XYZ file of C-alpha atoms in Angstrom:
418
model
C 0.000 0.000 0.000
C 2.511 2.107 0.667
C 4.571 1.764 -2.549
C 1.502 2.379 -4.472
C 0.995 5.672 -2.647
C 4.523 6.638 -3.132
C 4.529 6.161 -7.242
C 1.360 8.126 -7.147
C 2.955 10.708 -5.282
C 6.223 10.977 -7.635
C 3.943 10.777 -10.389
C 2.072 13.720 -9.475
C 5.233 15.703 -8.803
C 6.396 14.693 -12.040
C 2.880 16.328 -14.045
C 3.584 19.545 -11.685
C 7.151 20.078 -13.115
C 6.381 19.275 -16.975
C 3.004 21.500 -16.226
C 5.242 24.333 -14.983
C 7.623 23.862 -17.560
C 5.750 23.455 -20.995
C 3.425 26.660 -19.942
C 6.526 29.431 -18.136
C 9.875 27.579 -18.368
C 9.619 27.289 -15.009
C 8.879 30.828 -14.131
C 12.661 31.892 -16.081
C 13.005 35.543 -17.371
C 12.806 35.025 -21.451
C 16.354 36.667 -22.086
C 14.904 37.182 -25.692
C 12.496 39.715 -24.614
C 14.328 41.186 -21.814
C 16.603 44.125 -21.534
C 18.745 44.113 -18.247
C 19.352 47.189 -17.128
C 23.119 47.363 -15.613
C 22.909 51.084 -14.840
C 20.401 53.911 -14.741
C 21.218 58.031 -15.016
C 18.660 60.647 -14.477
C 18.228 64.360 -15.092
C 15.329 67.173 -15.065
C 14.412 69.036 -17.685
C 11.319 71.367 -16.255
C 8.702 68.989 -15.506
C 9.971 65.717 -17.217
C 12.182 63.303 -15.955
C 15.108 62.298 -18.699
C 15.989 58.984 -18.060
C 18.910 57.274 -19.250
C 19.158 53.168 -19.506
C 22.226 51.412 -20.079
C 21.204 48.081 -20.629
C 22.741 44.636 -22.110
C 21.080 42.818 -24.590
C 21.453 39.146 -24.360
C 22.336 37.930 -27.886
C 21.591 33.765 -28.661
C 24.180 31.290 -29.377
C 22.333 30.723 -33.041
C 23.287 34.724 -34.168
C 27.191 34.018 -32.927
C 27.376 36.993 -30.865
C 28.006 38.284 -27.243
C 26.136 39.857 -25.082
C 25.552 43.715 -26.723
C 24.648 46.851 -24.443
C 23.113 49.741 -25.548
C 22.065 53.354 -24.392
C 18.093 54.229 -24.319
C 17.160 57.598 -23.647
C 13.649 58.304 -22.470
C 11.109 60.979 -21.073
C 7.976 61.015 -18.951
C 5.994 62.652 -16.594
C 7.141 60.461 -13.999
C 10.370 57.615 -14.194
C 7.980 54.603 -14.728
C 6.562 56.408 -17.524
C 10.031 56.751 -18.884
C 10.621 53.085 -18.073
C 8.037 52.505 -20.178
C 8.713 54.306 -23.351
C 11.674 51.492 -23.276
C 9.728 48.984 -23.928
C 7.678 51.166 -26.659
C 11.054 52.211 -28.455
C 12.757 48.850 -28.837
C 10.122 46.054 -27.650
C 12.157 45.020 -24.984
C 11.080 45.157 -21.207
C 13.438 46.641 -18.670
C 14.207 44.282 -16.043
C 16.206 46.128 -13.253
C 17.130 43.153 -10.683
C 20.611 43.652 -11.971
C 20.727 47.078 -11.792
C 23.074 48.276 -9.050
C 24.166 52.048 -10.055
C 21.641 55.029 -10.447
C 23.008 58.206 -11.122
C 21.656 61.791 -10.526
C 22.364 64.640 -12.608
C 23.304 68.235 -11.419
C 19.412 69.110 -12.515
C 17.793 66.165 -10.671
C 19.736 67.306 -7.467
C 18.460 71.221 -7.470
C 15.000 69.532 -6.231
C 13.846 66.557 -3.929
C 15.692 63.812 -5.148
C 13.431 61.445 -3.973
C 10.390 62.573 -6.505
C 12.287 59.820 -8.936
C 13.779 57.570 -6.082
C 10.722 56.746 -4.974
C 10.258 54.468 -8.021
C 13.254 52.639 -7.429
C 12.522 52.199 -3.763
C 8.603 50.529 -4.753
C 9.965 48.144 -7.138
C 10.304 44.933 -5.754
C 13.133 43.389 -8.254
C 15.415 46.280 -7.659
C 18.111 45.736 -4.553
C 18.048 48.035 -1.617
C 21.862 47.683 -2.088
C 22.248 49.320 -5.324
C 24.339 52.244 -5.465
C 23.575 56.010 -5.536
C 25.577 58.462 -7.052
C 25.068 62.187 -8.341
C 27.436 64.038 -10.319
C 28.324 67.998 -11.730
C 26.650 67.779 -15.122
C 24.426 65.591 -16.649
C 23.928 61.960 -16.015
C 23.794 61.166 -19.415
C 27.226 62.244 -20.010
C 28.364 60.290 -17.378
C 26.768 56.742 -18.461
C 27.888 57.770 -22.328
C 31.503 58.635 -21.287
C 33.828 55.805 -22.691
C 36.009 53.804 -20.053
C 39.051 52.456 -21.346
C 38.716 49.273 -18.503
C 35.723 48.507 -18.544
C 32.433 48.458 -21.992
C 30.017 49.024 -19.653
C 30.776 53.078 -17.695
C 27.995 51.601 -15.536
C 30.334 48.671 -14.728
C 33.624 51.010 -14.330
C 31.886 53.510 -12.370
C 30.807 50.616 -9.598
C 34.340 49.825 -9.159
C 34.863 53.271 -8.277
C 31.978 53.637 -5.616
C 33.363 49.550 -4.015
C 33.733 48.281 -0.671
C 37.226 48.536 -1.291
C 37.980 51.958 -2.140
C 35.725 53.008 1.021
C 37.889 50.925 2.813
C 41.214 52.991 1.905
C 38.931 56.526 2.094
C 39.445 57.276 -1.393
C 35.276 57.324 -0.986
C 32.054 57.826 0.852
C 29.724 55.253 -0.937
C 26.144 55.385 -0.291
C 23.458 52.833 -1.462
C 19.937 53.278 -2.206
C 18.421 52.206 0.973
C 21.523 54.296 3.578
C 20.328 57.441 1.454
C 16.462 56.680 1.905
C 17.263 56.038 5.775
C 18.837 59.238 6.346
C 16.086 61.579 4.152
C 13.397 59.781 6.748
C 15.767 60.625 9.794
C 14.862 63.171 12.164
C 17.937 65.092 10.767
C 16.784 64.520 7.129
C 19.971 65.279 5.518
C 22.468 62.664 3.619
C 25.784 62.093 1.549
C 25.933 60.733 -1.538
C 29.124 60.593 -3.441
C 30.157 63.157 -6.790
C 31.241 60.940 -9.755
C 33.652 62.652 -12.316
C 35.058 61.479 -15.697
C 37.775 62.411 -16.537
C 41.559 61.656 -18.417
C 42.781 58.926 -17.617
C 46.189 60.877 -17.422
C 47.090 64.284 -15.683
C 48.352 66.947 -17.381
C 51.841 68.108 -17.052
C 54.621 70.523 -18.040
C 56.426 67.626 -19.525
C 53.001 66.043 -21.473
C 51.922 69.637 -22.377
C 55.498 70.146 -24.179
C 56.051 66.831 -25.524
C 51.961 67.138 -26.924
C 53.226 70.490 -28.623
C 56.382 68.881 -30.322
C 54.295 65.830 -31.170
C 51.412 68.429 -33.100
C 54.058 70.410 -34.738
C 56.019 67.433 -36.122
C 51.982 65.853 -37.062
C 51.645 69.513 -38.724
C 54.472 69.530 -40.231
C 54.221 65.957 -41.655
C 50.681 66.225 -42.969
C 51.273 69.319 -45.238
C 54.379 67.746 -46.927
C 52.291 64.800 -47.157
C 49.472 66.815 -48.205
C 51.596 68.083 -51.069
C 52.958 64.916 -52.202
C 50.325 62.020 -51.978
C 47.026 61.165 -53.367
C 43.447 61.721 -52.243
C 43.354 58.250 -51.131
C 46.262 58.756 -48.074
C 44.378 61.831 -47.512
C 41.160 59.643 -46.820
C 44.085 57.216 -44.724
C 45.137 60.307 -42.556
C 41.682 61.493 -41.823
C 40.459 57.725 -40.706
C 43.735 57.868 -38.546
C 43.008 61.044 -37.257
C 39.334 60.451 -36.316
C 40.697 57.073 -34.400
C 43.053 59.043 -32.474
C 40.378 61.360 -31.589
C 38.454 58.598 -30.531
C 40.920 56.996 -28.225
C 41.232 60.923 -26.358
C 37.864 60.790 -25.537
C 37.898 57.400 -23.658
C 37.697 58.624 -20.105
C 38.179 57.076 -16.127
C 36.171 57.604 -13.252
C 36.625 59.882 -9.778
C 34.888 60.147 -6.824
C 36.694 61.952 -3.980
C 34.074 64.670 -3.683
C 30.919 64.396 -1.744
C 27.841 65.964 -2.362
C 25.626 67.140 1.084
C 21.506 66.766 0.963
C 19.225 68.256 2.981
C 15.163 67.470 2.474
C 16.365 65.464 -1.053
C 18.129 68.941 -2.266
C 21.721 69.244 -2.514
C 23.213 72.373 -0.662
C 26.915 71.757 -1.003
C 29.735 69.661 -1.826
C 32.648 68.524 0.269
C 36.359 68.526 -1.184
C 38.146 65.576 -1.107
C 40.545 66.061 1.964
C 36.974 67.069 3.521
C 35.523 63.537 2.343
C 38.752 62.355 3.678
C 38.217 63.487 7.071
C 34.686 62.255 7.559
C 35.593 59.119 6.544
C 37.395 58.710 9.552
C 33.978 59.212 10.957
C 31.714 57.245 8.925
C 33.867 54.337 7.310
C 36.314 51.211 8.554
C 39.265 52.098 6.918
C 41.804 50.063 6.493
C 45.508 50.373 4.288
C 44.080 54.194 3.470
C 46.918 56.765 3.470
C 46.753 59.663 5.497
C 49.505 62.840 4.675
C 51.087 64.804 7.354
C 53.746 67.226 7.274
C 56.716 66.844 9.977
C 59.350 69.353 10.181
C 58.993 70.712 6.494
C 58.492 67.022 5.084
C 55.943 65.268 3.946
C 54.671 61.671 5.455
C 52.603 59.264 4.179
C 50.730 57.675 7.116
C 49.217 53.726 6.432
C 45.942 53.667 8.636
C 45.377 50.274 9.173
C 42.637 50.715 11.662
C 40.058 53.472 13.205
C 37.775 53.800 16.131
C 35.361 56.547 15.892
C 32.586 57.252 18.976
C 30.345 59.849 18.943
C 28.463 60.440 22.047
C 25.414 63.587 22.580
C 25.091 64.941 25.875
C 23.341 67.362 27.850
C 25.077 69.716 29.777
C 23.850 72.736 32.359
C 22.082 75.147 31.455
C 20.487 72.655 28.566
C 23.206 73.389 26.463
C 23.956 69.837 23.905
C 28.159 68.925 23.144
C 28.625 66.576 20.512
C 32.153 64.363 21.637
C 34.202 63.233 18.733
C 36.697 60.820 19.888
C 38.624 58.976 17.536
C 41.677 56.884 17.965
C 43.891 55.377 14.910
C 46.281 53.071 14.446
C 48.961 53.901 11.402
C 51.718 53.004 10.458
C 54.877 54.607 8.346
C 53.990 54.155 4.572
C 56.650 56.859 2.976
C 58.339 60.012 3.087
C 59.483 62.930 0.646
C 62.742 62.959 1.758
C 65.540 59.758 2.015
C 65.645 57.886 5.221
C 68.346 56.407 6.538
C 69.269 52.610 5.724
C 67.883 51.788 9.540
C 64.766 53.385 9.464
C 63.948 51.825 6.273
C 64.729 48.602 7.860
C 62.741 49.625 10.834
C 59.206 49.248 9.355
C 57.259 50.073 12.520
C 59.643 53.168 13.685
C 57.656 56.302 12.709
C 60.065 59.844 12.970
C 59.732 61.705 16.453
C 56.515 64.630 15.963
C 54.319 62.373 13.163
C 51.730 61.400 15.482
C 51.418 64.501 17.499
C 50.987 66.530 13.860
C 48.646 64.139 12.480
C 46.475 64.120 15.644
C 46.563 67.890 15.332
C 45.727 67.771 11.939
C 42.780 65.799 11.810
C 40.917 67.351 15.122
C 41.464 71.269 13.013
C 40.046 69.150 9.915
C 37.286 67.844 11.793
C 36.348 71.608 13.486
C 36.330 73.002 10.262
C 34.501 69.847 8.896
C 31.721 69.878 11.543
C 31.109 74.333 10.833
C 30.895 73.572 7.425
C 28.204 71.256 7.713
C 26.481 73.683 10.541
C 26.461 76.322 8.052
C 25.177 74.483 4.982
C 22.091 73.278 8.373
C 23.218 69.641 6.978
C 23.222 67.074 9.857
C 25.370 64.495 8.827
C 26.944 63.861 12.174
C 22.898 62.638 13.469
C 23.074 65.497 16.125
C 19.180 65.589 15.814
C 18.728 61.710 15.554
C 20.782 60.840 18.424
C 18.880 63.547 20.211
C 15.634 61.784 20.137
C 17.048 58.004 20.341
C 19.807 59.029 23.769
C 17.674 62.515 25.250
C 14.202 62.121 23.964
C 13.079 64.184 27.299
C 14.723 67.081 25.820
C 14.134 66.542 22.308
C 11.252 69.002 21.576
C 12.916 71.903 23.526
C 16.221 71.747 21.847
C 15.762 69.864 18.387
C 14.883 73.294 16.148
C 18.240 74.320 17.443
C 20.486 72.033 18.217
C 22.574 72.201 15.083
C 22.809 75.816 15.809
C 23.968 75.184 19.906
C 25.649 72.091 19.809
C 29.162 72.261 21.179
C 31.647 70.038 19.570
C 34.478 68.710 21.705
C 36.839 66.751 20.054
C 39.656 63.706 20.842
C 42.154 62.535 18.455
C 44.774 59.628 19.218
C 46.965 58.313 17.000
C 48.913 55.255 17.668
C 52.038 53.138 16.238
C 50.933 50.278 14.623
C 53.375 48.093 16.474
């Protein structure tokens, strides 16, 4: 009895699957159909929402190619309805559950972000752990720019905004669902990171002469070979020129500079020794290098590890201090000038005065850090937050001014790796 039960049983399971399989493929996304979106920019342009896709197109193995992306530019009223013109362009549905990098443009971030974020944070395919970004100019320009690493910008520019480069403070990363936490804080005010493309080499003296000689001699040898050969190696040059002109334009990514939000708007931007210093804050760092100067010379500090507390309290007279206290351990990475054969040798011995300058150094960065952000009435610190999670009994008398009255102390330690 029981054997017959259990063939009945495997032979149901087995109609289920072939049921499920003959009428949805089991439920699969139809890569035919689909367009996956790797990266999404978005800008303003009065009361429509410009919204770039940069998707891949999966390609079978019948038509012998790879995987294809593309660029889809689209408007609407709102950023589904510009989702949707996708599909009425090309056919193909967006799918963004591999999306992980949205990008704001300079115009999207002069109002409430978060009247196009909202999509993003009500679809139900799209991870809360998908990057944010904003940038100067246009988002467009950012997703078109070419990357000489990477095909996809979308893909290059996530490298940029990794775990990894937080890690050694070269950036404040923020995802979709850190950014949407702080907007719904008390202090309603948030980060997001400023990405740049730019050369992928710096300009120098030495570039911007040897570029001159290099033009001269290319001016010199295209009008004697503009006098000598045929229309056909004039066609040759112009192809080579257009090439070259095509491998200039292929551009990296930056983002050392961090963009402050308060309500969804952005009110300022923070340079990159700034971004620097609050990632001391905000971020584990570990390997980042930290600059200090020592008796006219300049040291590289290794940070291998930081400890950052932050603690609000209530002092007479009502009046709130905010204590910093931060204590990092560094070691000796380099130096401008030539150390002696011992100290070389001597890995952990860091030259008499570092530490004291570089503890000195980063409590002045993080004053001026901290009246920045007091100015620009941007709480990043969570002055207002920690006010009503630690002193909710005086939370309605001081949190209207707090980030006017608040008293900063501060505590810096640095400390030899070994």
């Amino acid at each position: 009895m029981r054997a017959k039960n259990t063939v009945r049983y495997y032979l149901l399971v087995c109609i289920a699957l072939a049921f499920l399989f003959f009428s949805n493929d089991f439920g699969l996304t139809d890569v035919q159909k689909t367009a996956l979106v790797i990266a999404v920019g978005i800008d303003r342009e009065e009361q429509e929402f410009i919204v770039t896709s940069q998707i891949a197109l999966p390609k079978s193995e019948q038509e012998g190619e790879n995987t294809q992306s593309a660029q889809i530019v689209s408007k609407g009223k709102t950023v589904a309805e510009a989702f949707e013109q996708i599909n009425a362009k090309t056919g193909w549905y967006p799918k963004l559950v591999f999306c992980q990098l949205v990008v704001l443009g300079e115009s999207a971030a002069q109002k409430d972000v978060f009247d196009c974020l909202n999509f993003f944070l009500r679809d139900e395919y799209l991870s809360n752990g998908c990057l944010l970004a904003t940038c100067d100019g246009s988002a467009q320009e950012i997703l078109n720019a070419k990357n000489p690493v990477e095909e996809l910008s979308g893909l290059a520019a996530q490298k940029v905004l990794s775990p990894h480069s937080e890690r050694v403070g070269t950036v404040l990363p923020s995802t979709l669902r850190e950014f949407a936490e702080q907007y719904y804080a008390e202090g309603k005010s948030g980060y997001l990171p400023v990405l740049k493309a730019e050369p992928p080499q710096e300009k120098t003296a030495q570039s911007d002469k040897g570029g001159e000689q290099g033009r001269d001699e290319s001016s010199s040898q295209e009008k004697q070979s503009g006098e000598n050969s045929q229309g056909g190696q004039g066609q040759a040059g112009q192809s080579g020129k257009q090439k070259q002109k095509g491998q200039d334009e292929k551009k990296v990514f930056s983002a050392s500079e961090t963009a402050l939000f308060v309500n969804g708007v952005k009110v300022g931007k923070l340079t990159t020794e700034e971004s620097k210093t609050f990632a001391f804050v905000k971020s584990k760092l570990r390997l980042a290098a930290y600059l200090v100067k020592e008796n006219e010379t300049e040291y590289a500090l290794n940070v291998k590890r930081n400890t950052p507390k932050l603690k609000l309290s209530i002092e007479k007279k009502d009046e709130p201090v905010l204590k910093i206290s931060l204590t990092v351990t560094a070691g000796i990475l380099d130096g401008a000038k030539l150390q002696s054969l011992e100290e070389t040798a001597d890995a952990g011995k860091i030259p008499n005065g570092v530490l004291p300058s570089a503890e000195e150094k980063l409590k002045t960065d993080l004053i001026a850090l901290f009246e920045k952000t007091r100015t620009l009435g941007c709480d990043i610190f969570e002055c207002q937050e920690t006010l009503k999670r630690k002193n909710y009994e005086y939370y309605h008398q001081l949190k209207d001014e707090i980030l006017k009255t608040v008293r900063l102390e501060t505590e810096v330690k640095f400390q030899n790796v070994r």
